[in-house]
Coordinates of C-alpha atoms in Angstrom, one line a residue:
Chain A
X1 CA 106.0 121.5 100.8
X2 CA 107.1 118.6 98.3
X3 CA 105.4 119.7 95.0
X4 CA 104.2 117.3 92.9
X5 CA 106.0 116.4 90.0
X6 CA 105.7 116.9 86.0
X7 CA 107.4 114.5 84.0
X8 CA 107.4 114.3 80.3
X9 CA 108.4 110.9 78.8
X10 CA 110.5 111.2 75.4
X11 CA 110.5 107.7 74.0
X12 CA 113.7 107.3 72.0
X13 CA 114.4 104.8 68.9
X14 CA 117.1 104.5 67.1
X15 CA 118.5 108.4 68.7
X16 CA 115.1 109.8 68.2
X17 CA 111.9 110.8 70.3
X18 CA 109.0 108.7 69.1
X19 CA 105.7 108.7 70.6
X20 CA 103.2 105.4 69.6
X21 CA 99.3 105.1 70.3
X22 CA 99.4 101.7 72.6
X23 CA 102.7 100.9 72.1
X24 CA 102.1 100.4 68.3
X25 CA 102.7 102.8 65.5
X26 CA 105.4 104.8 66.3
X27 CA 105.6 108.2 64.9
X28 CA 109.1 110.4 64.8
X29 CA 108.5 113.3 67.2
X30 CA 112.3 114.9 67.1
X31 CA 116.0 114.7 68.1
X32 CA 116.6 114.2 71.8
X33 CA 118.5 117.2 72.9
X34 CA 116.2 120.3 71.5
X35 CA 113.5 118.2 73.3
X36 CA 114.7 117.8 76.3
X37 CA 116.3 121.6 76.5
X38 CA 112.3 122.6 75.6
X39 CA 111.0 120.7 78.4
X40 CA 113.6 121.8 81.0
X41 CA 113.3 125.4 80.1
X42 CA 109.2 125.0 79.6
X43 CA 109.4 124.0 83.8
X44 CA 109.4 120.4 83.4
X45 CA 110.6 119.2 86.7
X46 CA 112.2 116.0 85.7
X47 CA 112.9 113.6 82.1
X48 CA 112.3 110.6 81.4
X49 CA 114.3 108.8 78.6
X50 CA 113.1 105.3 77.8
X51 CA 114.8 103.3 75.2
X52 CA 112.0 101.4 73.9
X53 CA 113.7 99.2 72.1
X54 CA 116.4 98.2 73.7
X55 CA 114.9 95.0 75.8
X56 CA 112.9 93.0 73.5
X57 CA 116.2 93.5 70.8
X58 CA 118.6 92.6 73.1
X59 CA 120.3 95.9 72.8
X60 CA 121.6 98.7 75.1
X61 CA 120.2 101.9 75.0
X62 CA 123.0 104.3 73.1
X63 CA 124.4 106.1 75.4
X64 CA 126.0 108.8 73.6
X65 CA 123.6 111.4 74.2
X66 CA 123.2 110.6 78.0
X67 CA 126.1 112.7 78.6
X68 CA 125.3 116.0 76.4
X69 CA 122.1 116.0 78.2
X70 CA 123.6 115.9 81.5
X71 CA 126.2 118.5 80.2
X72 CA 123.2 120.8 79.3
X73 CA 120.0 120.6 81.6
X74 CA 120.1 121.4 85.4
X75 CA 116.9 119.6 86.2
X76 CA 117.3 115.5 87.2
X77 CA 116.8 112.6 84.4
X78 CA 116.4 109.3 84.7
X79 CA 117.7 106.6 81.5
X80 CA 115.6 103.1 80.7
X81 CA 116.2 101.1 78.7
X82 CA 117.7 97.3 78.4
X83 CA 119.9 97.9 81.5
X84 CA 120.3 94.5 82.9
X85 CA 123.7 94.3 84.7
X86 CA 125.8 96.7 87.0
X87 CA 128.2 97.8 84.8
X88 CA 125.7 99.6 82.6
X89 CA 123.7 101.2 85.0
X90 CA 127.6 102.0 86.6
X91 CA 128.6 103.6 82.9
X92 CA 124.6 105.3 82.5
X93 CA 124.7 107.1 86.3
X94 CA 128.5 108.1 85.2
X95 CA 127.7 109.7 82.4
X96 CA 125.3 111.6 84.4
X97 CA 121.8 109.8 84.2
X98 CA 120.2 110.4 87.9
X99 CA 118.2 107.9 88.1
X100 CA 117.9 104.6 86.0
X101 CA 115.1 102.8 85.5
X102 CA 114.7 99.1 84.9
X103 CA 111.7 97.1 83.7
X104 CA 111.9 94.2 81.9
X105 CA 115.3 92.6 83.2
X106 CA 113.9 93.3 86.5
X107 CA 111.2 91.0 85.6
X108 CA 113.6 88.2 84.1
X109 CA 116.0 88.6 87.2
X110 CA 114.5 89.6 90.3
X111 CA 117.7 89.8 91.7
X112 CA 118.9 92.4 89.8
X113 CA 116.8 95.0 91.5
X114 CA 118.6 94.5 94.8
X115 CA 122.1 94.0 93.5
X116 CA 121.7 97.2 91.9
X117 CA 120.1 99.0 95.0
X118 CA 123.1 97.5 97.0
X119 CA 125.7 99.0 94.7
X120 CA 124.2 102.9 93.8
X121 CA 121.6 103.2 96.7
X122 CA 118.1 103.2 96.3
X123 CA 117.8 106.6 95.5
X124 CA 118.8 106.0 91.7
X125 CA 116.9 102.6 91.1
X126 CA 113.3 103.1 89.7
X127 CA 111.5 100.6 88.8
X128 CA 109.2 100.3 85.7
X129 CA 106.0 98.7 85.8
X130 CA 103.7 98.0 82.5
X131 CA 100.2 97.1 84.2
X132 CA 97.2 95.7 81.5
X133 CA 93.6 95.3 82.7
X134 CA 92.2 92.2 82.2
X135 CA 88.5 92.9 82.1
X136 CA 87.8 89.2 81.6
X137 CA 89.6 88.4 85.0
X138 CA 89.1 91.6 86.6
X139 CA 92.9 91.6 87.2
X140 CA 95.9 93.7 86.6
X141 CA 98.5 91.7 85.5
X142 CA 102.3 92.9 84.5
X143 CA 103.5 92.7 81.1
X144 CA 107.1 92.6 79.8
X145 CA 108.3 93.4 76.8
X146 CA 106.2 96.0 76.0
X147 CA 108.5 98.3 73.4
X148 CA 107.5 95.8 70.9
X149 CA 103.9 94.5 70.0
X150 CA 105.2 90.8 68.5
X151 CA 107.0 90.2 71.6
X152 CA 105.2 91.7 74.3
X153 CA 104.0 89.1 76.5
X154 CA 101.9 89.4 79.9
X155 CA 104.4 87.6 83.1
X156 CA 103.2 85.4 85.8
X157 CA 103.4 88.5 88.0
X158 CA 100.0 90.5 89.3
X159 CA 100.7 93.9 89.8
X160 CA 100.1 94.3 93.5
X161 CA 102.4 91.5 93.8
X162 CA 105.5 92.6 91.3
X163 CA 105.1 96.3 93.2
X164 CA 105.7 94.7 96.9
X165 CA 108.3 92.7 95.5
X166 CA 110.2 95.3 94.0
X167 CA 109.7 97.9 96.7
X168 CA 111.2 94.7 99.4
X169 CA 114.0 94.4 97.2
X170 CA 114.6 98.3 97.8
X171 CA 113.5 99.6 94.9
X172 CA 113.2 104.1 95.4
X173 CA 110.9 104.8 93.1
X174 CA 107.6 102.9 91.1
X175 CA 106.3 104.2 87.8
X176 CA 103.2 102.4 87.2
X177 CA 102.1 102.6 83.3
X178 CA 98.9 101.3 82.9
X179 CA 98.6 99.7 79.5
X180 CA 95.1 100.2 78.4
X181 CA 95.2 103.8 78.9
X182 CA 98.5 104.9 77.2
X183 CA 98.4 107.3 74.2
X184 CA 94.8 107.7 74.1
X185 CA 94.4 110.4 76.1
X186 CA 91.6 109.8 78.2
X187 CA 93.2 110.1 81.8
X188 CA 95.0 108.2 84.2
X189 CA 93.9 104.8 85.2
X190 CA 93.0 106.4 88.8
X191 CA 91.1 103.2 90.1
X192 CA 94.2 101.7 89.3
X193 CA 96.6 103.9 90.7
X194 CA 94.3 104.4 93.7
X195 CA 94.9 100.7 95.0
X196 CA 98.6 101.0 94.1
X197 CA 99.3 104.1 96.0
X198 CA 97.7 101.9 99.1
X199 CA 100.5 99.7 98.9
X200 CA 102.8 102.1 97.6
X201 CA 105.7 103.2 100.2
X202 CA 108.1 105.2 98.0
X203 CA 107.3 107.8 95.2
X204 CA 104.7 106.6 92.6
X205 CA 104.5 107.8 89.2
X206 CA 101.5 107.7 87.3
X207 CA 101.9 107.1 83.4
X208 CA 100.0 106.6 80.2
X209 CA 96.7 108.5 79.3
X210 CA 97.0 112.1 79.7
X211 CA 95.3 113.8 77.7
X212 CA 93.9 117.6 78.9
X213 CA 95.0 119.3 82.3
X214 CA 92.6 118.5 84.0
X215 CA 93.6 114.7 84.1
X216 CA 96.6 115.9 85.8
X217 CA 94.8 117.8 88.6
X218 CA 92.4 114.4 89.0
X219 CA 95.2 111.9 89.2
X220 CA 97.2 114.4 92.3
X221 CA 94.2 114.7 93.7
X222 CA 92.1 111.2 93.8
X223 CA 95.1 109.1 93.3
X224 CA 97.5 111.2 95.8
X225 CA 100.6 109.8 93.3
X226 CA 104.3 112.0 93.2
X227 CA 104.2 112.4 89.7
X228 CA 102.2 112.3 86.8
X229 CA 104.3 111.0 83.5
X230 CA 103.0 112.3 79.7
X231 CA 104.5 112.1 76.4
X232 CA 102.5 112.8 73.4
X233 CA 100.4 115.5 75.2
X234 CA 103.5 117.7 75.6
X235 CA 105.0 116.7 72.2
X236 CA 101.9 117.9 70.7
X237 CA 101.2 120.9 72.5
X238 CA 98.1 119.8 73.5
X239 CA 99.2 120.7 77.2
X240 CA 101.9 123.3 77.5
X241 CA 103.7 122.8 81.0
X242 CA 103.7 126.2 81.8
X243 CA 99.9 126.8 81.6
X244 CA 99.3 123.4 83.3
X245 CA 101.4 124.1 86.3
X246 CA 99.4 127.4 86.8
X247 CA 96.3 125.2 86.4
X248 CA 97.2 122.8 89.4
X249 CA 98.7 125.9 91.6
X250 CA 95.2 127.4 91.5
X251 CA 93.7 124.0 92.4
X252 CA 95.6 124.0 95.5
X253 CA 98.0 121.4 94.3
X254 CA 101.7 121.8 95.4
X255 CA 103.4 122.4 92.2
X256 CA 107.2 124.3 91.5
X257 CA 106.3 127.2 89.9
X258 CA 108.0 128.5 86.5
X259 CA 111.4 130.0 87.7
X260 CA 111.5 133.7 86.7
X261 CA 112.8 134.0 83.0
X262 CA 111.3 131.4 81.6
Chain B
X1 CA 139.4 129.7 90.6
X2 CA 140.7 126.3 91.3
X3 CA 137.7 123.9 92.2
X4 CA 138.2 120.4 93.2
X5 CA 135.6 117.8 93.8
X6 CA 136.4 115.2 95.0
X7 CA 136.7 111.8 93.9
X8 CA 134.7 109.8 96.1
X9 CA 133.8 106.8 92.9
X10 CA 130.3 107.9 93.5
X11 CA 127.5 108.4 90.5
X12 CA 126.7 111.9 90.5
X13 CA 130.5 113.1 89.6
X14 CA 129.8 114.3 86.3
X15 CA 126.3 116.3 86.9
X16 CA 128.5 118.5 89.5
X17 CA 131.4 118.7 87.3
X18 CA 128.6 119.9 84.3
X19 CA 127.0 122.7 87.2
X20 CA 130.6 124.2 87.7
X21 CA 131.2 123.9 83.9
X22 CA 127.7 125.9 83.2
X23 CA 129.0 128.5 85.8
X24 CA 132.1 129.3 83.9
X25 CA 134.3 127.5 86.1
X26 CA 136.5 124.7 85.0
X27 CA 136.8 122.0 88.3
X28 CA 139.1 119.1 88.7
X29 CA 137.9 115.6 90.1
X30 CA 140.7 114.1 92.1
X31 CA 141.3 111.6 95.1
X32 CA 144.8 113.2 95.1
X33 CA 145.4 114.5 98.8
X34 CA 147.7 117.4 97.9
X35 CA 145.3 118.3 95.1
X36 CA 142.4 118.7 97.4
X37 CA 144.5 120.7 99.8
X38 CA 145.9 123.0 97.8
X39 CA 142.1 123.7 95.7
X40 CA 140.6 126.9 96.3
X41 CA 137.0 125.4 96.8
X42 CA 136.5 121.4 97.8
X43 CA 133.3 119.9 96.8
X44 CA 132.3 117.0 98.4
X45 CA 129.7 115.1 96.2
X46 CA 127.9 112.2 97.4
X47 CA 125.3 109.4 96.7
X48 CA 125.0 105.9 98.0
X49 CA 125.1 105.0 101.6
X50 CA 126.9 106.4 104.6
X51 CA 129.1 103.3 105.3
X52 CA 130.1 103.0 101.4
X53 CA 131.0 106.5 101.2
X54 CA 133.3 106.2 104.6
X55 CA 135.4 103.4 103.8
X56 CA 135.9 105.1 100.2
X57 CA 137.3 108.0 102.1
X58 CA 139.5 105.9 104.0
X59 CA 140.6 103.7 101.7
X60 CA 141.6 106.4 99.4
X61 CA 143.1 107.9 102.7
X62 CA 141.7 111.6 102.6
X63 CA 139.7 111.4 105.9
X64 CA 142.6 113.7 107.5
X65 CA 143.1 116.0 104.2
X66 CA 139.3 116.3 104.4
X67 CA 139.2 117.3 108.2
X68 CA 141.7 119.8 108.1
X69 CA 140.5 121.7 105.3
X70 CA 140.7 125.5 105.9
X71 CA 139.0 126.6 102.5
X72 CA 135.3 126.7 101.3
X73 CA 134.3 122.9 101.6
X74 CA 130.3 122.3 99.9
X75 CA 129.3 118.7 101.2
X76 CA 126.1 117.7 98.8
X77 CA 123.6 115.5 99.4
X78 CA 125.2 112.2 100.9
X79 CA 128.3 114.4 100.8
X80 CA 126.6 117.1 103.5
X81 CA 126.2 113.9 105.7
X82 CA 129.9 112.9 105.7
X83 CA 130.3 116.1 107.2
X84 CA 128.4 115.9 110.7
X85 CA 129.7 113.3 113.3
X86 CA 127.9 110.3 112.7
X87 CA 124.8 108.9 110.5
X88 CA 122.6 106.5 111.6
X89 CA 122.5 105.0 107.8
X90 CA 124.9 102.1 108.6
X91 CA 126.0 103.5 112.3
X92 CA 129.1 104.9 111.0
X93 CA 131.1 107.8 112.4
X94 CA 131.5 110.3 109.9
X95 CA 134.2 113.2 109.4
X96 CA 132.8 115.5 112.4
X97 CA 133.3 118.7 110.9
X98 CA 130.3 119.8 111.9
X99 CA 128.8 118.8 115.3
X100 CA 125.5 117.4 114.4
X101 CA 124.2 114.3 113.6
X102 CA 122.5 112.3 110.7
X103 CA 119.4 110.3 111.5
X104 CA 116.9 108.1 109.6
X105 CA 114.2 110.4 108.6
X106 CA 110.7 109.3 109.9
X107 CA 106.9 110.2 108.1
X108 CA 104.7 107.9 109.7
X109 CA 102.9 108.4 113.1
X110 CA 103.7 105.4 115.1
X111 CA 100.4 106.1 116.3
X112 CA 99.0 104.9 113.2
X113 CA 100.1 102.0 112.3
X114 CA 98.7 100.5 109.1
X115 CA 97.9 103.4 107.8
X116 CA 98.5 104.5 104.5
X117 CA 101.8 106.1 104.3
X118 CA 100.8 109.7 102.9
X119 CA 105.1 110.7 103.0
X120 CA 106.7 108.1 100.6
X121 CA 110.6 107.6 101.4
X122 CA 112.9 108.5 100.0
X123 CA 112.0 112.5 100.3
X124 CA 111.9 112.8 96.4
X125 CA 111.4 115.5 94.3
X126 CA 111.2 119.7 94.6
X127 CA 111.1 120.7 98.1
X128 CA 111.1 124.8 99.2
X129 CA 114.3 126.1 101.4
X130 CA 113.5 128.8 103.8
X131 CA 115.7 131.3 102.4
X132 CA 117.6 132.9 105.5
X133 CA 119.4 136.1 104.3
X134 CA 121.7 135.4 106.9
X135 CA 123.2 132.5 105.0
X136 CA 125.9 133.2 103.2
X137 CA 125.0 131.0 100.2
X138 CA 121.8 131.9 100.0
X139 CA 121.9 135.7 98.8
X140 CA 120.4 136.8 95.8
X141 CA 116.9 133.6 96.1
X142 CA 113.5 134.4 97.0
X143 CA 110.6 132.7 98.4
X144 CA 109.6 130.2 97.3
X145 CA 113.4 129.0 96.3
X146 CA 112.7 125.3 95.1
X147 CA 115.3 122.8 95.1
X148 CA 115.4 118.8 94.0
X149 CA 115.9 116.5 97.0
X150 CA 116.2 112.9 97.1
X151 CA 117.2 111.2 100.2
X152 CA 116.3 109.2 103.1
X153 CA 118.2 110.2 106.0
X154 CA 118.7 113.9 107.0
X155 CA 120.2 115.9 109.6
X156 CA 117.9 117.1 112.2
X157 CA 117.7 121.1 112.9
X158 CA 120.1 122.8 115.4
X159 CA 122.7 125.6 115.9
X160 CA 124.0 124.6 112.5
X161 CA 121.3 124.7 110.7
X162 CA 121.3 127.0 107.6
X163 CA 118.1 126.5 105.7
X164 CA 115.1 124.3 107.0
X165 CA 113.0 122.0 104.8
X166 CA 109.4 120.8 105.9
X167 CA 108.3 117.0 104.6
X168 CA 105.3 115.4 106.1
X169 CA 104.9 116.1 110.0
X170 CA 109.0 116.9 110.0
X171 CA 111.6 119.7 109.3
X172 CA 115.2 118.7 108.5
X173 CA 118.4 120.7 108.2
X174 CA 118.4 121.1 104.5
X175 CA 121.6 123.7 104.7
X176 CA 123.9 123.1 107.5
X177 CA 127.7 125.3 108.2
X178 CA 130.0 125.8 110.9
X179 CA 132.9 128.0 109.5
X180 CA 134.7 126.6 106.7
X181 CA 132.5 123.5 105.8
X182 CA 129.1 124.1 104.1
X183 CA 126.8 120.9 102.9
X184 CA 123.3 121.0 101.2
X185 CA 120.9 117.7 101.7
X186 CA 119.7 118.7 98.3
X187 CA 121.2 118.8 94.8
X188 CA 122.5 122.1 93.7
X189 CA 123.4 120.6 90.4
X190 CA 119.7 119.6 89.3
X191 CA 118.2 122.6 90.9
X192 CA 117.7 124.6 88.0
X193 CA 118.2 128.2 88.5
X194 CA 118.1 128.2 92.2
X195 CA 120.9 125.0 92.5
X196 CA 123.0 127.2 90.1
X197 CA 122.7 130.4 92.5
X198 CA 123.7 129.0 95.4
X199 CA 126.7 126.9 94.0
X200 CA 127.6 130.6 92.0
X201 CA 127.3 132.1 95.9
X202 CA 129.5 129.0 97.1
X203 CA 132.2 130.2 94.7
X204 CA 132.1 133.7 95.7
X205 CA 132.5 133.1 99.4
X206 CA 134.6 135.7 101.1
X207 CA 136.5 134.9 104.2
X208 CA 134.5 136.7 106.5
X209 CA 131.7 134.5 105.7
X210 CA 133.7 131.0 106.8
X211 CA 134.7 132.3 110.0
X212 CA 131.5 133.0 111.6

């Protein structure tokens, strides 16, 4: 059976993991490669490494590093960050990134979505989505820019709308990261990602508000999503992947179990 | 051990190269026809669509180096579809090596339309292999052996079928063989321990196991 999927998030500034509480107030959690050997060897079953900088500066992610990880871990890892035009996602899935993941640009240039499913398949195009409750409106609306607080800025786009657009253009995979929730660690937005998954045809993530194991046994199980994305809960130790996999095996949830020697 | 992969311009060139590395092996990515002939092992990597990968092939004139290959060939992923005859992704006639067919893989009940769609495609993630000890590449997993699949189109099971993979209401060939030419719908290079087994059991092949 498909397991479900653990995915720690390593935020990465400047060559470093960072981890913020809603986006704001970033805090140095460690170089990139100990990390990501840790998580891999820990039984994380994927990585995600999101240059959160790299839009709203009009930078590219540096890409030095994409290729020692690649060298070193035998689990799949997807790169975000900034990549707005063929020939970086072409130089990022080189090096050997698996995946690529595109949020903002997407947003900017719709087009880029399928241009880039066109060229490397749609297995290797996820698509980002930062999703903010508006409890004034009742809405979930999409925001851009997210990496950085002064130039954040909410789009025209609803949420249900921007995920069926990006899933026509042949987006593979959706990573819904809902805004109010992330980095304090009082579980997934499941209402949310209950009415996404509805509309949902390729793998959803969940992301932002992890925050004990049991979150991660509520969001596989009421929200029915492919994988549930954390950062500062595995940073911290506050959930060790090992423990929590055991956890959601005994729950009944389809999970990869540790492979022997770890 | 002389390992080629081969160069088919495709993204995932580098994580194979990094698996054989890991394994102690150093292997060569070339288009180079004589190269690929006179290689030891030929992997065949592969992401992308069908009809892409195909016209690479022939444009970089290897389709007849490919199908006369007597050594060890691994097709992986996209590269285990160029193998069988023909894949419905694009209706393109593939290299034939293997007498089976690649179709669009299906996880809804046409019975239900409009229903939620509780098998998102692609087939993404960890999926278990049924470990046959038969298989020659298999030796030395156990239940459950775990693998990272991502893919939309699969070969169905038949006489050529080497491990079996369940998703939704379906099973898929997720190991196929028919004497020299081995493919796996999965990725060997991101499947931790178990990817690294059976691309360590690929390299130690013996001839008895490519004629069967």
């Amino acid at each position: 059976m498909l397991a479900k999927r653990i995915i720690p998030c390593l935020d990465v500034r400047d060559g470093e993991v960072v981890k913020g509480v809603q986006f704001r107030n970033h805090e140095i959690i460690g170089a990139i490669e100990p990390l990501a050997e840790r998580y891999a060897a820990a039984g994380a079953d994927e990585l995600v490494f999101y240059d959160i900088t790299a839009s709203s500066d009009a930078r590219v992610v540096d890409k030095s590093w994409v290729e020692r990880i690649a060298r070193h871990i035998d689990i799949p890892f997807t790169v975000a960050g900034g990549i707005s035009s063929i020939d970086q996602a072409r130089e990022l899935l080189a090096m050997g990134a698996d995946k690529i993941s595109i949020n903002s640009p997407a947003l900017r240039d719709p087009d880029l979505i399928n241009t880039l499913v066109e060229e490397f398949g749609q297995q290797c195009i996820v698509i980002g989505i930062d999703s903010f409750y508006d409890a004034e409106t009742e809405r979930y609306l999409v925001y851009q820019f997210t990496g950085d607080e002064s130039k954040s800025q909410r789009t025209r786009w609803q949420t249900a709308e921007w995920l069926q657009e990006v899933v026509n253009r042949g987006a593979g995979e959706i990573v819904l990261n809902c805004m109010n929730q992330d980095g304090v660690r009082k579980g997934y937005d499941i209402r949310q990602l209950q009415a996404m998954r509805a509309l949902c045809p390729v793998p959803l993530i969940a992301s932002g508000g992890a925050g004990c194991i049991e979150h991660f046994a509520d969001v596989f199980q009421q929200a029915q999503v492919d994988g549930a994305l954390a950062a500062s809960v595995f940073h911290k130790n506050t959930v060790v992947i090992g423990e929590l996999k055991q956890a959601l095996s005994d729950s009944g949830i389809a999970i990869r179990p540790l492979e022997p020697g770890n | 051990m002389s390992v080629v992969i081969v160069d088919t311009s495709c993204a995932n060139l580098s994580s194979v190269k990094f698996a054989i590395e890991r394994l102690g092996v150093n292997p060569v990515i070339s288009a180079d026809a004589s190269v690929i002939a006179a290689a030891e092992r030929v992997i065949l990597p592969g992401v992308g669509t069908a009809k892409a990968a195909m016209r690479n092939l022939q444009q970089l004139d290897l389709v007849t180096t490919l199908r006369q290959l007597q050594q060890p060939v691994l097709g992986i992923c996209l590269g285990m579809q160029l193998l069988t005859e023909s894949s419905e992704e694009g209706n393109v006639d593939c290299l034939g090596v293997i007498p089976t067919r690649t179709i669009a893989m299906q996880t809804t009940d046409p019975q239900q339309q409009g229903q939620p769609l509780l098998y998102p495609l692609p087939h993404m993630g960890w999926n278990t292999i049924e470990v046959n000890p038969a298989n020659p590449l298999l030796k030395n997993l156990r239940d459950p052996a775990y693998c990272y699949f991502v893919h939309s189109f699969a070969v169905a099971t038949d006489r050529y079928t080497l491990a079996t993979t369940r998703y939704g209401n379906t099973s898929f060939a997720s190991m196929i063989g028919h004497g020299n030419f081995f493919g796996a719908q999965f990725h060997p290079e991101r499947s931790g321990k178990v990817g690294a087994t059976i691309l360590k059991n690929f390299m130690e092949l013996t001839d008895a196991d490519t004629r069967a």
